[in-house]
Coordinates of C-alpha atoms in Angstrom, one line a residue:
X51 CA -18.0 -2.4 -28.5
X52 CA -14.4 -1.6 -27.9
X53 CA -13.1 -0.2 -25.3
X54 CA -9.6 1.1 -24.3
X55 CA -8.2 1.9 -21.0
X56 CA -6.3 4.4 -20.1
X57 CA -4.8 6.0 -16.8
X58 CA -3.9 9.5 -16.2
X59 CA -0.4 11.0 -15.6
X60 CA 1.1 13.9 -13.2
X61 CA -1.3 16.8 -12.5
X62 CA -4.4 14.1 -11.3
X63 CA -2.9 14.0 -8.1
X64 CA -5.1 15.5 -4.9
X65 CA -5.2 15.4 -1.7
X66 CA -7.5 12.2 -0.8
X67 CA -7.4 10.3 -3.7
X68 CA -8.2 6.5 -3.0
X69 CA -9.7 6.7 0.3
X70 CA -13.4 6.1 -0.8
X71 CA -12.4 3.3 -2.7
X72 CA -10.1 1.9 0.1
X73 CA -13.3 2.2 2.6
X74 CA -15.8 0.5 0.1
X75 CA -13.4 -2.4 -1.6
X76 CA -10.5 -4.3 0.5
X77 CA -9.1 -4.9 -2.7
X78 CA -8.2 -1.4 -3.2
X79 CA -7.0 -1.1 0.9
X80 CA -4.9 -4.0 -0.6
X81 CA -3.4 -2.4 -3.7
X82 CA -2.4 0.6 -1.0
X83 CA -0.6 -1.3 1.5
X84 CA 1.4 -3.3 -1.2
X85 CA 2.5 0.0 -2.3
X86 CA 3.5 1.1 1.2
X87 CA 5.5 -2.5 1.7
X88 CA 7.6 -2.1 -1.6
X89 CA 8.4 1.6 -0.9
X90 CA 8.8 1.3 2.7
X91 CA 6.9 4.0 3.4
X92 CA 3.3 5.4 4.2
X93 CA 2.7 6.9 0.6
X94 CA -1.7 6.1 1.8
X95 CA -1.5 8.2 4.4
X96 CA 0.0 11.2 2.3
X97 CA -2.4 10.3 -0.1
X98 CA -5.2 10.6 2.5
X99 CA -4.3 13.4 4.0
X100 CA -1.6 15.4 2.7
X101 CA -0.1 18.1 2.6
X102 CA -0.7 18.6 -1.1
X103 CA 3.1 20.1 -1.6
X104 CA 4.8 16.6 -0.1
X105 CA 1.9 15.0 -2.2
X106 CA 3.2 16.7 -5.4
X107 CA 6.7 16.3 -5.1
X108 CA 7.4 14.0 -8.5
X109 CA 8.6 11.0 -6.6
X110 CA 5.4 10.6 -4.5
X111 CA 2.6 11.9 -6.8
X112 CA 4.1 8.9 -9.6
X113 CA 3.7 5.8 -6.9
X114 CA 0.3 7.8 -6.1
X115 CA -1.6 7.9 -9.4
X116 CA -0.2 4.8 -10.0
X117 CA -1.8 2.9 -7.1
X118 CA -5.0 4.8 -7.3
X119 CA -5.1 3.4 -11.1
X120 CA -4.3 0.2 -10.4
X121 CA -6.9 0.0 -7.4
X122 CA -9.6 0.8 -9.8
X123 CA -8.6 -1.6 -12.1
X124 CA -8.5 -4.3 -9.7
X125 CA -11.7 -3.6 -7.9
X126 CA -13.4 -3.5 -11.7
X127 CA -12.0 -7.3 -12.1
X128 CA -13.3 -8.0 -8.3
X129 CA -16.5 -6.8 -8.5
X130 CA -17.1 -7.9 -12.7
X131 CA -15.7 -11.5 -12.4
X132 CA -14.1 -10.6 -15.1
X133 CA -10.4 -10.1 -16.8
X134 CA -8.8 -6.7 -17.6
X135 CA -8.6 -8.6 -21.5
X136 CA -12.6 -9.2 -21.4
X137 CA -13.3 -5.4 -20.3
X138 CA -11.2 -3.6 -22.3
X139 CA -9.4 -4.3 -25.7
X140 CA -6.4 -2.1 -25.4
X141 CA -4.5 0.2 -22.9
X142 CA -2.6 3.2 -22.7
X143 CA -1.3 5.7 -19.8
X144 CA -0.4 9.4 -19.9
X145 CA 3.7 9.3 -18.8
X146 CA 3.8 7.7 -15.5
X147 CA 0.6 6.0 -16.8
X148 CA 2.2 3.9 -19.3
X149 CA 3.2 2.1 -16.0
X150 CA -0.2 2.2 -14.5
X151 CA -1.3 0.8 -18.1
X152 CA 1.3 -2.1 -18.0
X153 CA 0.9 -3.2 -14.1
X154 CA -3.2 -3.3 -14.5
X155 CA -2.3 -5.4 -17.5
X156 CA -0.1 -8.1 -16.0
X157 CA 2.9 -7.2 -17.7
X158 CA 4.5 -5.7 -14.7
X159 CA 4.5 -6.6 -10.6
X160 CA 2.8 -3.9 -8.7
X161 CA 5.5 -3.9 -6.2
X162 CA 7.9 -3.5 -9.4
X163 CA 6.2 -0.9 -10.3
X164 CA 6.0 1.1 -7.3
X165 CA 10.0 1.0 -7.0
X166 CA 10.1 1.9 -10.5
X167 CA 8.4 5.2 -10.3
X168 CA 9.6 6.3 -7.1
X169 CA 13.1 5.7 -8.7
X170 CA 11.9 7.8 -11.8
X171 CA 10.3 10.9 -9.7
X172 CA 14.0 11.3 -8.2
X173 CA 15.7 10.6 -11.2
X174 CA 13.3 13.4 -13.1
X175 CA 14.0 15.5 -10.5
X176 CA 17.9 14.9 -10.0
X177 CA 18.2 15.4 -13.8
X178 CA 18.5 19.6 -14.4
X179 CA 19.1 22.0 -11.6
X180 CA 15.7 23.4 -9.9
X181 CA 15.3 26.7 -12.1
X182 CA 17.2 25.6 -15.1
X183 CA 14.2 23.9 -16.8
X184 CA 11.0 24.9 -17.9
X185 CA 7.7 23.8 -19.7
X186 CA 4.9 25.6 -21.1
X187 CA 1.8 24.9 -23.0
X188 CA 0.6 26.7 -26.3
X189 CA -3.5 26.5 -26.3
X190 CA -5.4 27.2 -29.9
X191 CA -2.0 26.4 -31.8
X192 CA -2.3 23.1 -33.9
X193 CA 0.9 20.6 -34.0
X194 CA 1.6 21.7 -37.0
X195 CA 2.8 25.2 -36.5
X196 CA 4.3 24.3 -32.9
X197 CA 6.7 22.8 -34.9
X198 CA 7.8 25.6 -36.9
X199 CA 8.1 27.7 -34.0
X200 CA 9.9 24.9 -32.6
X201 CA 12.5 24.8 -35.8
X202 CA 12.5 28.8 -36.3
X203 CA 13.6 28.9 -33.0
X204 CA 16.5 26.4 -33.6
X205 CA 18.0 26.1 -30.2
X206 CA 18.8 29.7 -30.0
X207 CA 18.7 30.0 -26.3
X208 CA 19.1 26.1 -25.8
X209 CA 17.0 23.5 -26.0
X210 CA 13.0 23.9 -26.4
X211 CA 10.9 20.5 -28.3
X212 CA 7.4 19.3 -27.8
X213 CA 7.0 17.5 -25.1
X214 CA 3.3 16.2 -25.2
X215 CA 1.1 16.3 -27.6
X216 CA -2.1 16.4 -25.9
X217 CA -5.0 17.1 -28.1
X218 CA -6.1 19.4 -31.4
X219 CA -4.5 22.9 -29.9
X220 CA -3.0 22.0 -26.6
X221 CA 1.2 21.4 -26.6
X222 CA 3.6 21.4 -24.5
X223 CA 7.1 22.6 -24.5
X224 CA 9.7 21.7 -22.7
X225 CA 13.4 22.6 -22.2
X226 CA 15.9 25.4 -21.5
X227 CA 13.6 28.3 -19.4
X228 CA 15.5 30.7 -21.6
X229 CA 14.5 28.4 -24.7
X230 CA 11.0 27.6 -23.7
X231 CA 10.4 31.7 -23.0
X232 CA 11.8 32.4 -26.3
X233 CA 9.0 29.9 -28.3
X234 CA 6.5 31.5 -26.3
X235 CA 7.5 35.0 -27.3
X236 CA 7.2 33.7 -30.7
X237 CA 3.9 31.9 -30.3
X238 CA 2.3 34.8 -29.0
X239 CA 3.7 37.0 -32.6
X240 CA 1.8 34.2 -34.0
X241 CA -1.3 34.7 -32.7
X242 CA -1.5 32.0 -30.1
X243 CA -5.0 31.8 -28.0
X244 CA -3.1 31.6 -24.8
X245 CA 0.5 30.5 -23.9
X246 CA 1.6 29.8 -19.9
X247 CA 4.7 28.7 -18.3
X248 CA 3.4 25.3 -16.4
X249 CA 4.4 25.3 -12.4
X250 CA 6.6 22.2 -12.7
X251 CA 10.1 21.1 -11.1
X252 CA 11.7 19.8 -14.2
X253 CA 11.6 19.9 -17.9
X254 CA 10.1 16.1 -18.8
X255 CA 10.3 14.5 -21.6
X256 CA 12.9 16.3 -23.3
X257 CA 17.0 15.9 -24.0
X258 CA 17.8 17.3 -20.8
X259 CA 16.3 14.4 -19.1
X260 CA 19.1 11.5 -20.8
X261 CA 20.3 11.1 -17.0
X262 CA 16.9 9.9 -16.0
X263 CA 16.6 8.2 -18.9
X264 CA 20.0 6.3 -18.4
X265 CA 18.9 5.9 -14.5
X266 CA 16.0 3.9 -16.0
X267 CA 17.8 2.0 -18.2
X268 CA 19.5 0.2 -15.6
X269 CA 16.5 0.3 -12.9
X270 CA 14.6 -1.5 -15.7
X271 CA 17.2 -4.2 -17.1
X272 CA 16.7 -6.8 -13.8
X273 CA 12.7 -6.5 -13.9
X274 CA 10.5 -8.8 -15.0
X275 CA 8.2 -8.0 -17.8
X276 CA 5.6 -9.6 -19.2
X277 CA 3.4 -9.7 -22.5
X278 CA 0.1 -7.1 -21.5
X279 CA -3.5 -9.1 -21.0
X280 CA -4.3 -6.6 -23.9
X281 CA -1.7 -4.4 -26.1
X282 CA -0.2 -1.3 -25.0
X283 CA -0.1 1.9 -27.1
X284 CA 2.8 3.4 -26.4
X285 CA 3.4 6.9 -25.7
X286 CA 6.6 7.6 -27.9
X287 CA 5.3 5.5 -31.0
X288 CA 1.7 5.8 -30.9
X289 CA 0.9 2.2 -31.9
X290 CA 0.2 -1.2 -30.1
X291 CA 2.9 -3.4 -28.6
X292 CA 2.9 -6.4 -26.7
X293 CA 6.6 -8.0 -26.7
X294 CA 8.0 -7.0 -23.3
X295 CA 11.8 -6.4 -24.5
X296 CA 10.3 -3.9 -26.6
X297 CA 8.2 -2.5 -24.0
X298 CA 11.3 -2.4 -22.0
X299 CA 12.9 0.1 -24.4
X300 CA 10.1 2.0 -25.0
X301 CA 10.0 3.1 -21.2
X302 CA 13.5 4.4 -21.0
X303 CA 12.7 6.3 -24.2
X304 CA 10.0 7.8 -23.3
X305 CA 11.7 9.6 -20.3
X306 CA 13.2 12.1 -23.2
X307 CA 10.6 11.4 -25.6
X308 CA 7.1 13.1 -26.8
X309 CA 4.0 11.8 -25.4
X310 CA 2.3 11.0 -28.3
X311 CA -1.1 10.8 -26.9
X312 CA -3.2 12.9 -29.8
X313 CA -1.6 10.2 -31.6
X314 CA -2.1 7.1 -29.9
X315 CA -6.2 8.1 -29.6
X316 CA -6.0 8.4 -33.1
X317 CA -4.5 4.7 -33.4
X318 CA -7.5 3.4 -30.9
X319 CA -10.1 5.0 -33.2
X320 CA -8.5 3.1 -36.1
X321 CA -8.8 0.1 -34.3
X322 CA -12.4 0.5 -34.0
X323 CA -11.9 1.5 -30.0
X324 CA -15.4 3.9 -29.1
X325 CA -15.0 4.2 -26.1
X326 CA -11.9 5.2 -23.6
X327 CA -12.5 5.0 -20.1
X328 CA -10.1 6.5 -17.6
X329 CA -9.2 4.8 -14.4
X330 CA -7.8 6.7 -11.1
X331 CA -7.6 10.2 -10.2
X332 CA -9.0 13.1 -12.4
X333 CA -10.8 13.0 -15.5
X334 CA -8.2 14.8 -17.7
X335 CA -7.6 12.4 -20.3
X336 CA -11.6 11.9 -20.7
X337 CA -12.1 15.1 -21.4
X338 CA -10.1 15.5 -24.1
X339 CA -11.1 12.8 -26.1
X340 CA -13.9 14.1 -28.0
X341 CA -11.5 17.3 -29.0
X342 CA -9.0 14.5 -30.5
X343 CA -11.8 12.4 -32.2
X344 CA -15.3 12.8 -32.3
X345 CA -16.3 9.2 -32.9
X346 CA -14.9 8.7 -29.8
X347 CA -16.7 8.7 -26.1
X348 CA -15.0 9.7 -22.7
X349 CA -15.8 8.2 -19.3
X350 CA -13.4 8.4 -15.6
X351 CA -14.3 6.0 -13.4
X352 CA -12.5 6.9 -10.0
X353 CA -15.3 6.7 -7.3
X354 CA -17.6 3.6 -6.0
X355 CA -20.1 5.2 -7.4
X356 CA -18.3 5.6 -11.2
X357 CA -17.4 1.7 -10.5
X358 CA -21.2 1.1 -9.9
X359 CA -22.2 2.9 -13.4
X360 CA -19.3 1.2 -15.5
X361 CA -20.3 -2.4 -14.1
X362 CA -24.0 -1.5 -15.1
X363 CA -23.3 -0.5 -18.4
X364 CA -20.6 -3.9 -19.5

């Protein structure tokens, strides 16, 4: 059977995420402190015990899923005697967890890593003025149509695209506040089963974010990158890739670009992937697989008790 990896992205975050798996594997302790060496600060013990609000500020909840994700992975390959590449066939991350995808994969250093996304959280949140931005998701509204809205719209009140496209009727917009209000005024005319501002500090993956973007262009250019133990489907494309330079590219443009991620399940089921099993905190991106393709079955594996099951059932 095939299977896919695939690691979760901002929102998974909560207060005591790793701990169980710290107490039960010194792999996982491991992962943690490496993480706290390279940043040079005690990102466990905010993820351990809080408080949620320091815990969600972009810069600390990215190093956070991050090292959760990676911690499973690495305690799977402990306790297996087995590679990522004989477990799993592909991988793929949500945002942030394209890096969680890459470092579980060999293709970049965990210490790397961690620097990476710290300096991607502040350059997110540097990018547009607190209050400036928005984002918003559109529920019972199919891709299709959040386009239109998108291009009747036409920059009106400034900027407003699709951020992420999640699943079959969940979007997000992202943009101008004024902009993203004004789609959301037209979604609801439409008929839209629910639309929502999201409680976020900046607009991702939109234009407005070209100064993180060009922040990660040149946080990325002296890092060493390597081909993945398995191919990465990308966010922004929604197909495999292995050749780091590429890889490279693709993570500055996804800062501004849409997360393809209805997409790239797509892709997995047309490489015969069944299965998608989600490492680290949450079980977001497991839950939505069967609404993307039915084929398809969704598992999280974030406690010792999920490791237990998934080593059972390989």
């Amino acid at each position: 059977m095939k299977r896919a990896f695939v690691f979760p992205g901002q929102g998974s975050q909560a207060v005591g995420m790793g701990k169980a798996l710290a107490d039960a594997f010194p792999v996982a302790a491991q992962v943690f402190e490496e993480v706290d060496d390279a940043l040079s600060q005690n990102l466990t013990k905010l993820m351990y015990e809080g408080p949620i609000e320091e815990l969600t500020l972009t810069e600390n909840t990215q190093p956070a899923l991050m090292a959760t994700s990676v911690a499973v992975a690495r305690v799977l390959e402990a306790e297996s005697g087995k590679k990522l590449s004989e477990m799993a066939d592909f991988v793929a991350g949500h945002s942030l967890g394209e890096y969680s995808a890459l470092t579980a994969a060999g293709s970049l250093q965990l210490a790397d890593t961690a620097r990476l996304l710290k300096a991607r959280g502040l350059a997110m949140q540097k990018a547009v003025p607190v209050g400036e931005g928005a984002m918003a998701a559109l529920l019972g509204m199919e891709i299709g149509g959040v386009e239109e809205l998108v291009a009747e719209a036409d920059g009106a009140a400034g900027i407003c695209v699709i951020a992420n496209d999640n699943a079959d009727g969940q979007v997000v917009l992202s943009g101008d506040k004024d902009a993203v209000a004004h789609v959301i005024e037209l979604a609801k005319e439409k008929g839209v089963r629910k639309a929502m501002m999201l409680p976020v500090s900046a607009p991702f993956h939109c234009p407005l974010m070209q100064p993180a973007a060009d922040e990660m262009k040149a946080q990325l250019a002296d890092v060493s990158i390597a081909p993945p133990l398995v191919p990465l489907v990308a966010n922004v494309t929604a197909s495999q890739v292995s050749d780091p330079e590429t890889i490279r590219g693709l993570l500055v443009e996804q800062v501004t670009g849409r997360v393809r991620w209805r997409e790239s399940v797509l892709y997995m089921g047309e490489q015969e992937v069944e299965a998608l099993v989600e490492l680290g905190t949450g079980k977001v991106l497991s839950a939505m697989v069967r609404r993307i393709n039915k084929e398809m079955t969704g598992s999280a594996v974030q406690t010792p008790e999920d490791i237990e099951a998934f080593l059972g059932s390989l």
